[in-house]
GROMACS .gro file of C-alpha atoms in nm:
model
  380
    1MET     CA    1  -2.032  -0.918   1.466
    2ASP     CA    2  -1.754  -1.117   1.634
    3VAL     CA    3  -1.401  -1.018   1.524
    4PHE     CA    4  -1.329  -1.370   1.393
    5LEU     CA    5  -1.641  -1.366   1.177
    6GLU     CA    6  -1.564  -1.013   1.055
    7LEU     CA    7  -1.215  -1.118   0.947
    8ALA     CA    8  -1.351  -1.431   0.780
    9LEU     CA    9  -1.610  -1.228   0.589
   10ILE     CA   10  -1.354  -0.963   0.490
   11LEU     CA   11  -1.115  -1.226   0.352
   12ILE     CA   12  -1.388  -1.399   0.152
   13VAL     CA   13  -1.510  -1.068   0.012
   14ALA     CA   14  -1.151  -0.962  -0.068
   15LYS     CA   15  -1.077  -1.270  -0.272
   16LEU     CA   16  -1.416  -1.303  -0.445
   17PHE     CA   17  -1.443  -0.937  -0.545
   18GLY     CA   18  -1.074  -0.923  -0.631
   19TYR     CA   19  -1.117  -1.223  -0.861
   20LEU     CA   20  -1.424  -1.071  -1.028
   21THR     CA   21  -1.247  -0.744  -1.109
   22LEU     CA   22  -0.943  -0.931  -1.238
   23ARG     CA   23  -1.172  -1.122  -1.475
   24LEU     CA   24  -1.307  -0.787  -1.591
   25GLY     CA   25  -0.953  -0.663  -1.661
   26PHE     CA   26  -0.907  -0.441  -1.356
   27PRO     CA   27  -0.678  -0.471  -1.051
   28ALA     CA   28  -0.791  -0.695  -0.764
   29ALA     CA   29  -0.749  -0.404  -0.522
   30LEU     CA   30  -1.035  -0.222  -0.696
   31GLY     CA   31  -1.270  -0.513  -0.631
   32GLN     CA   32  -1.156  -0.540  -0.270
   33LEU     CA   33  -1.232  -0.173  -0.221
   34ILE     CA   34  -1.577  -0.208  -0.376
   35GLY     CA   35  -1.645  -0.518  -0.166
   36GLY     CA   36  -1.559  -0.320   0.148
   37ILE     CA   37  -1.807  -0.049   0.049
   38ILE     CA   38  -2.080  -0.312   0.006
   39ILE     CA   39  -2.029  -0.486   0.344
   40GLY     CA   40  -1.951  -0.162   0.529
   41PRO     CA   41  -2.185   0.091   0.696
   42SER     CA   42  -2.263   0.261   0.363
   43LEU     CA   43  -2.468  -0.035   0.234
   44LEU     CA   44  -2.515  -0.369   0.413
   45GLY     CA   45  -2.354  -0.266   0.741
   46VAL     CA   46  -2.249  -0.620   0.835
   47VAL     CA   47  -1.894  -0.519   0.933
   48THR     CA   48  -1.851  -0.282   1.229
   49TYR     CA   49  -1.473  -0.262   1.196
   50ASP     CA   50  -1.369  -0.301   1.560
   51GLU     CA   51  -1.022  -0.259   1.711
   52GLY     CA   52  -0.910  -0.613   1.627
   53VAL     CA   53  -0.981  -0.567   1.258
   54LYS     CA   54  -0.820  -0.220   1.265
   55LEU     CA   55  -0.497  -0.367   1.403
   56VAL     CA   56  -0.483  -0.626   1.125
   57ALA     CA   57  -0.550  -0.350   0.869
   58GLU     CA   58  -0.274  -0.130   1.018
   59LEU     CA   59  -0.027  -0.418   0.987
   60GLY     CA   60  -0.145  -0.457   0.628
   61VAL     CA   61  -0.042  -0.098   0.548
   62VAL     CA   62   0.303  -0.152   0.697
   63MET     CA   63   0.349  -0.485   0.519
   64LEU     CA   64   0.239  -0.339   0.185
   65LEU     CA   65   0.511  -0.073   0.200
   66PHE     CA   66   0.763  -0.330   0.323
   67LEU     CA   67   0.690  -0.535   0.011
   68ALA     CA   68   0.721  -0.221  -0.204
   69GLY     CA   69   1.072  -0.179  -0.066
   70LEU     CA   70   1.157  -0.544  -0.120
   71GLU     CA   71   1.043  -0.527  -0.482
   72THR     CA   72   1.213  -0.196  -0.568
   73ASP     CA   73   1.476  -0.265  -0.834
   74ILE     CA   74   1.723   0.023  -0.867
   75ASP     CA   75   1.882  -0.140  -1.173
   76GLU     CA   76   1.546  -0.136  -1.349
   77PHE     CA   77   1.569   0.230  -1.437
   78LYS     CA   78   1.945   0.284  -1.476
   79ASN     CA   79   1.921   0.287  -1.853
   80VAL     CA   80   1.652   0.553  -1.853
   81GLY     CA   81   1.747   0.705  -1.519
   82ILE     CA   82   1.765   1.072  -1.614
   83SER     CA   83   1.454   1.061  -1.831
   84ALA     CA   84   1.259   0.870  -1.567
   85PHE     CA   85   1.371   1.106  -1.291
   86ILE     CA   86   1.261   1.418  -1.483
   87VAL     CA   87   0.931   1.252  -1.580
   88ALA     CA   88   0.874   1.153  -1.217
   89ILE     CA   89   0.961   1.496  -1.073
   90LEU     CA   90   0.722   1.680  -1.306
   91GLY     CA   91   0.466   1.402  -1.267
   92VAL     CA   92   0.472   1.468  -0.892
   93MET     CA   93   0.491   1.848  -0.898
   94ILE     CA   94   0.208   1.923  -1.141
   95PRO     CA   95  -0.058   1.695  -0.984
   96PHE     CA   96   0.043   1.813  -0.635
   97ILE     CA   97   0.002   2.179  -0.732
   98LEU     CA   98  -0.327   2.116  -0.913
   99GLY     CA   99  -0.469   1.915  -0.623
  100TYR     CA  100  -0.355   2.167  -0.363
  101VAL     CA  101  -0.478   2.477  -0.549
  102GLY     CA  102  -0.803   2.309  -0.650
  103ALA     CA  103  -0.879   2.202  -0.292
  104LEU     CA  104  -0.795   2.546  -0.152
  105ALA     CA  105  -1.019   2.713  -0.410
  106TRP     CA  106  -1.300   2.474  -0.312
  107GLY     CA  107  -1.273   2.580   0.051
  108TYR     CA  108  -1.068   2.307   0.216
  109SER     CA  109  -0.820   2.397   0.490
  110ASP     CA  110  -0.450   2.434   0.415
  111ILE     CA  111  -0.349   2.098   0.563
  112GLN     CA  112  -0.640   1.919   0.394
  113ALA     CA  113  -0.543   2.077   0.061
  114LEU     CA  114  -0.181   1.966   0.111
  115PHE     CA  115  -0.290   1.607   0.171
  116LEU     CA  116  -0.527   1.615  -0.127
  117GLY     CA  117  -0.238   1.739  -0.341
  118GLY     CA  118   0.000   1.480  -0.199
  119ILE     CA  119  -0.240   1.193  -0.269
  120LEU     CA  120  -0.225   1.276  -0.641
  121THR     CA  121   0.153   1.228  -0.661
  122ALA     CA  122   0.210   0.850  -0.655
  123THR     CA  123   0.139   0.622  -0.951
  124SER     CA  124   0.026   0.259  -0.941
  125VAL     CA  125   0.155   0.087  -1.255
  126GLY     CA  126   0.020  -0.263  -1.197
  127LEU     CA  127  -0.269  -0.206  -1.437
  128THR     CA  128  -0.050  -0.021  -1.688
  129THR     CA  129   0.208  -0.300  -1.680
  130SER     CA  130  -0.046  -0.572  -1.756
  131ILE     CA  131  -0.190  -0.376  -2.050
  132LEU     CA  132   0.154  -0.295  -2.194
  133MET     CA  133   0.245  -0.664  -2.167
  134GLU     CA  134  -0.064  -0.753  -2.368
  135MET     CA  135   0.035  -0.492  -2.626
  136LYS     CA  136   0.398  -0.612  -2.621
  137LYS     CA  137   0.509  -0.259  -2.537
  138LEU     CA  138   0.647  -0.316  -2.187
  139ARG     CA  139   1.011  -0.356  -2.300
  140SER     CA  140   0.999  -0.047  -2.522
  141ARG     CA  141   1.173   0.275  -2.420
  142VAL     CA  142   0.835   0.420  -2.328
  143GLY     CA  143   0.740   0.116  -2.120
  144THR     CA  144   1.073   0.110  -1.937
  145THR     CA  145   1.048   0.483  -1.864
  146ILE     CA  146   0.698   0.441  -1.721
  147LEU     CA  147   0.814   0.162  -1.489
  148ALA     CA  148   1.125   0.350  -1.375
  149ALA     CA  149   0.942   0.681  -1.322
  150ALA     CA  150   0.674   0.500  -1.121
  151VAL     CA  151   0.941   0.370  -0.883
  152VAL     CA  152   1.082   0.722  -0.839
  153ASP     CA  153   0.748   0.890  -0.781
  154ASP     CA  154   0.641   0.622  -0.533
  155VAL     CA  155   0.950   0.710  -0.327
  156LEU     CA  156   0.876   1.082  -0.366
  157GLY     CA  157   0.515   1.017  -0.267
  158ILE     CA  158   0.626   0.842   0.051
  159ILE     CA  159   0.857   1.133   0.138
  160ILE     CA  160   0.575   1.381   0.073
  161LEU     CA  161   0.343   1.177   0.294
  162THR     CA  162   0.602   1.167   0.571
  163VAL     CA  163   0.648   1.544   0.553
  164LEU     CA  164   0.272   1.605   0.560
  165VAL     CA  165   0.216   1.373   0.858
  166ALA     CA  166   0.493   1.544   1.052
  167MET     CA  167   0.361   1.890   0.959
  168ASN     CA  168   0.017   1.791   1.084
  169THR     CA  169   0.167   1.655   1.407
  170LYS     CA  170   0.354   1.980   1.470
  171GLY     CA  171   0.034   2.175   1.410
  172SER     CA  172   0.174   2.434   1.172
  173VAL     CA  173   0.282   2.477   0.813
  174TYR     CA  174   0.585   2.705   0.783
  175PRO     CA  175   0.898   2.691   0.562
  176ILE     CA  176   1.122   2.628   0.862
  177ASP     CA  177   0.907   2.328   0.956
  178VAL     CA  178   0.945   2.189   0.605
  179LEU     CA  179   1.323   2.230   0.624
  180ILE     CA  180   1.337   2.063   0.965
  181ILE     CA  181   1.120   1.775   0.847
  182LEU     CA  182   1.329   1.729   0.533
  183GLY     CA  183   1.633   1.722   0.760
  184GLU     CA  184   1.468   1.456   0.976
  185VAL     CA  185   1.382   1.252   0.667
  186THR     CA  186   1.741   1.282   0.542
  187LEU     CA  187   1.884   1.191   0.882
  188PHE     CA  188   1.654   0.893   0.914
  189PHE     CA  189   1.749   0.758   0.572
  190LEU     CA  190   2.120   0.825   0.626
  191LEU     CA  191   2.120   0.648   0.962
  192GLY     CA  192   1.910   0.371   0.817
  193LEU     CA  193   2.143   0.317   0.523
  194LEU     CA  194   2.472   0.362   0.709
  195LEU     CA  195   2.388   0.184   1.036
  196GLY     CA  196   2.077  -0.011   0.944
  197SER     CA  197   2.226  -0.194   0.647
  198PRO     CA  198   2.500  -0.380   0.839
  199ALA     CA  199   2.263  -0.438   1.131
  200VAL     CA  200   2.000  -0.591   0.903
  201LYS     CA  201   2.254  -0.817   0.733
  202GLU     CA  202   2.389  -0.935   1.070
  203ALA     CA  203   2.037  -1.001   1.202
  204LEU     CA  204   1.954  -1.210   0.896
  205ARG     CA  205   2.280  -1.403   0.932
  206VAL     CA  206   2.193  -1.478   1.297
  207SER     CA  207   1.847  -1.594   1.193
  208GLU     CA  208   2.001  -1.852   0.959
  209ARG     CA  209   2.172  -2.019   1.255
  210ILE     CA  210   1.845  -2.070   1.444
  211ASN     CA  211   1.705  -2.404   1.341
  212LEU     CA  212   1.333  -2.330   1.366
  213PRO     CA  213   1.068  -2.302   1.092
  214GLU     CA  214   1.055  -1.967   0.905
  215THR     CA  215   1.306  -1.795   1.135
  216ILE     CA  216   1.446  -1.577   0.853
  217THR     CA  217   1.100  -1.452   0.763
  218ALA     CA  218   1.018  -1.390   1.129
  219PHE     CA  219   1.336  -1.184   1.174
  220ALA     CA  220   1.262  -0.989   0.855
  221ILE     CA  221   0.913  -0.900   0.978
  222ALA     CA  222   1.060  -0.803   1.316
  223ILE     CA  223   1.305  -0.574   1.133
  224MET     CA  224   1.011  -0.423   0.944
  225LEU     CA  225   0.827  -0.348   1.271
  226ILE     CA  226   1.139  -0.209   1.442
  227PHE     CA  227   1.209   0.027   1.151
  228ALA     CA  228   0.844   0.138   1.155
  229TYR     CA  229   0.877   0.214   1.527
  230ILE     CA  230   1.204   0.405   1.481
  231ALA     CA  231   1.050   0.609   1.200
  232GLU     CA  232   0.766   0.712   1.429
  233GLN     CA  233   1.021   0.822   1.691
  234PHE     CA  234   1.153   1.062   1.426
  235GLN     CA  235   0.794   1.187   1.394
  236LEU     CA  236   0.781   1.019   1.054
  237ALA     CA  237   0.520   0.779   0.924
  238GLY     CA  238   0.574   0.417   1.028
  239ILE     CA  239   0.532   0.307   0.667
  240THR     CA  240   0.846   0.505   0.579
  241GLY     CA  241   1.047   0.285   0.813
  242ALA     CA  242   0.885  -0.027   0.672
  243TYR     CA  243   0.973   0.083   0.318
  244LEU     CA  244   1.336   0.146   0.416
  245ALA     CA  245   1.353  -0.195   0.586
  246GLY     CA  246   1.234  -0.353   0.263
  247LEU     CA  247   1.497  -0.165   0.062
  248LEU     CA  248   1.775  -0.283   0.295
  249ILE     CA  249   1.664  -0.646   0.290
  250ALA     CA  250   1.622  -0.630  -0.090
  251GLY     CA  251   2.000  -0.611  -0.120
  252SER     CA  252   2.061  -0.923   0.090
  253ALA     CA  253   2.105  -1.287  -0.009
  254GLU     CA  254   1.782  -1.371   0.175
  255ALA     CA  255   1.573  -1.119  -0.022
  256ARG     CA  256   1.404  -1.370  -0.253
  257GLU     CA  257   1.299  -1.599   0.032
  258VAL     CA  258   1.176  -1.309   0.246
  259THR     CA  259   0.982  -1.158  -0.045
  260GLY     CA  260   0.811  -1.487  -0.130
  261LYS     CA  261   0.713  -1.563   0.228
  262THR     CA  262   0.602  -1.206   0.299
  263LEU     CA  263   0.386  -1.207  -0.014
  264THR     CA  264   0.219  -1.524   0.113
  265ILE     CA  265   0.164  -1.387   0.463
  266GLY     CA  266   0.066  -1.038   0.350
  267TYR     CA  267  -0.179  -1.133   0.077
  268SER     CA  268  -0.330  -1.418   0.278
  269LEU     CA  269  -0.450  -1.191   0.559
  270PHE     CA  270  -0.312  -0.847   0.630
  271ILE     CA  271  -0.314  -0.667   0.294
  272PRO     CA  272  -0.662  -0.783   0.183
  273VAL     CA  273  -0.801  -0.674   0.520
  274PHE     CA  274  -0.641  -0.333   0.475
  275LEU     CA  275  -0.776  -0.289   0.120
  276VAL     CA  276  -1.127  -0.400   0.215
  277SER     CA  277  -1.113  -0.173   0.520
  278ILE     CA  278  -1.063   0.123   0.288
  279GLY     CA  279  -1.402   0.052   0.137
  280VAL     CA  280  -1.557  -0.018   0.478
  281GLU     CA  281  -1.450   0.328   0.595
  282THR     CA  282  -1.584   0.498   0.281
  283ASP     CA  283  -1.917   0.673   0.327
  284ILE     CA  284  -2.054   0.677  -0.026
  285HIS     CA  285  -2.368   0.862   0.084
  286VAL     CA  286  -2.159   1.170   0.150
  287LEU     CA  287  -2.057   1.174  -0.218
  288ALA     CA  288  -2.396   1.327  -0.293
  289HIS     CA  289  -2.276   1.642  -0.116
  290ILE     CA  290  -1.922   1.648  -0.253
  291GLY     CA  291  -1.982   1.493  -0.595
  292ALA     CA  292  -1.879   1.803  -0.791
  293PHE     CA  293  -1.539   1.832  -0.626
  294ALA     CA  294  -1.485   1.456  -0.639
  295GLY     CA  295  -1.530   1.473  -1.016
  296LEU     CA  296  -1.301   1.776  -1.044
  297TYR     CA  297  -1.041   1.604  -0.825
  298ALA     CA  298  -1.039   1.295  -1.048
  299PHE     CA  299  -1.009   1.521  -1.354
  300LEU     CA  300  -0.712   1.701  -1.198
  301ALA     CA  301  -0.554   1.364  -1.118
  302ILE     CA  302  -0.575   1.256  -1.481
  303VAL     CA  303  -0.470   1.587  -1.636
  304GLY     CA  304  -0.191   1.637  -1.382
  305LYS     CA  305  -0.012   1.314  -1.471
  306ILE     CA  306  -0.063   1.344  -1.847
  307VAL     CA  307   0.062   1.704  -1.853
  308GLY     CA  308   0.339   1.667  -1.593
  309CYS     CA  309   0.483   1.338  -1.718
  310GLY     CA  310   0.419   1.438  -2.078
  311ILE     CA  311   0.625   1.756  -2.038
  312GLY     CA  312   0.895   1.548  -1.872
  313GLY     CA  313   0.894   1.317  -2.173
  314LEU     CA  314   0.921   1.607  -2.418
  315LEU     CA  315   1.212   1.755  -2.222
  316THR     CA  316   1.399   1.424  -2.244
  317LYS     CA  317   1.371   1.389  -2.623
  318PHE     CA  318   1.061   1.170  -2.650
  319LYS     CA  319   0.831   1.238  -2.944
  320GLY     CA  320   0.493   1.399  -2.878
  321ARG     CA  321   0.306   1.072  -2.917
  322GLU     CA  322   0.546   0.893  -2.685
  323ALA     CA  323   0.518   1.171  -2.424
  324ILE     CA  324   0.140   1.127  -2.422
  325GLN     CA  325   0.182   0.752  -2.385
  326ILE     CA  326   0.409   0.802  -2.084
  327GLY     CA  327   0.164   1.047  -1.927
  328VAL     CA  328  -0.132   0.814  -1.979
  329GLY     CA  329   0.063   0.520  -1.841
  330MET     CA  330   0.122   0.713  -1.518
  331VAL     CA  331  -0.245   0.802  -1.461
  332PRO     CA  332  -0.372   0.516  -1.240
  333ARG     CA  333  -0.356   0.550  -0.862
  334MET     CA  334  -0.415   0.266  -0.622
  335GLU     CA  335  -0.228   0.139  -0.316
  336VAL     CA  336  -0.006   0.436  -0.226
  337ALA     CA  337  -0.288   0.687  -0.284
  338LEU     CA  338  -0.519   0.479  -0.065
  339ILE     CA  339  -0.251   0.450   0.203
  340MET     CA  340  -0.202   0.828   0.202
  341ALA     CA  341  -0.577   0.889   0.222
  342ASN     CA  342  -0.612   0.631   0.498
  343ILE     CA  343  -0.337   0.795   0.704
  344ALA     CA  344  -0.498   1.136   0.654
  345LEU     CA  345  -0.817   0.984   0.796
  346ARG     CA  346  -0.628   0.828   1.088
  347GLU     CA  347  -0.452   1.159   1.160
  348GLY     CA  348  -0.785   1.340   1.177
  349VAL     CA  349  -0.707   1.554   0.871
  350PHE     CA  350  -0.994   1.398   0.672
  351ASP     CA  351  -1.343   1.314   0.786
  352ARG     CA  352  -1.516   1.022   0.616
  353GLY     CA  353  -1.670   1.252   0.358
  354THR     CA  354  -1.337   1.400   0.251
  355PHE     CA  355  -1.185   1.052   0.260
  356SER     CA  356  -1.436   0.944  -0.006
  357ILE     CA  357  -1.292   1.195  -0.255
  358PRO     CA  358  -0.954   1.022  -0.313
  359VAL     CA  359  -1.127   0.683  -0.305
  360SER     CA  360  -1.354   0.792  -0.591
  361MET     CA  361  -1.047   0.931  -0.772
  362VAL     CA  362  -0.875   0.591  -0.743
  363ILE     CA  363  -1.179   0.416  -0.889
  364ILE     CA  364  -1.213   0.665  -1.177
  365THR     CA  365  -0.842   0.669  -1.273
  366THR     CA  366  -0.836   0.289  -1.263
  367LEU     CA  367  -1.142   0.261  -1.484
  368VAL     CA  368  -1.031   0.511  -1.751
  369THR     CA  369  -0.667   0.401  -1.784
  370PRO     CA  370  -0.724   0.090  -2.002
  371PHE     CA  371  -0.923   0.295  -2.252
  372PHE     CA  372  -0.670   0.581  -2.253
  373LEU     CA  373  -0.375   0.344  -2.299
  374LYS     CA  374  -0.533   0.161  -2.590
  375TRP     CA  375  -0.616   0.496  -2.751
  376ALA     CA  376  -0.263   0.634  -2.697
  377PHE     CA  377  -0.085   0.329  -2.841
  378SER     CA  378  -0.332   0.280  -3.127
  379ARG     CA  379  -0.210   0.611  -3.270
  380GLU     CA  380   0.123   0.453  -3.370
   0.00000   0.00000   0.00000
């Protein structure tokens, strides 16, 4: 199919299936993923996913992380900072260990097991937030802790992804490599914060003097792409640079305008194409051969967050019931997990069969979370 028709079909499918799942009470991204599976090679086979569509999808990944940086609010978790940090740390460590050990025991290679563990680390709280709002629990101490911890573990997830990509690029997994990579990550962020912050502010000020339509937004997107390029020169993932660019712009006077315009651009084309492409690249037929581990992996994803975040809650003086609520609220995975799985596929770490495992985990954790949350909060 012609690239223009493929993109048109992908956008229509993204919005229609996204709308349907929203009406059913689930995130739009879940519907977009399912729509991609339907039009992809696994079922109808009407989308071949050529290079043009891949480029748009790649830009969608970068833009999604750029928006995550723009929308990161450090003040949001100051009041529960210590609690949220401990919850996030344990909520990253326990799922990572469970995923890694489980994958190794099932026979996956060391680097594959590391990626499968890493994919379990990051939480997507969009679904949790909407349910807590309905329950009028979002502004409670538990709700605030869930939101703040989710921000922390998203950042930790991005760092873990960056380390794993670099380790795969170097072709070995040794402690010294981890230390070097952590040093590169630290250096990149330090240079980005110390030198990048004034440079970004000056670039945005220059853009305000250019009297052309949407110049500020254009400069912001250029900054996003430049930071993604620089990150790759540090042998880091491009999305890490995009995330840092978003963080830097978030502290500027132009942040609100850039965020609004980027949301419009991103969710009109690039991000829906990326999310649908995840489904297009998923070979559901292979699930018949890996179904047992896919189920175990989803189980580990659920247990890992409930246990890890729950222990973190208990250690920071939450009651047992509240600790369970925090753990359940951190269960769903979506965008960051899909990004990490997609990069593992692009890096050649996963084949399409292995790639289907985290995709099925995303679907399962998204489906069970509403029921778990209602159960956890009904116990009050």
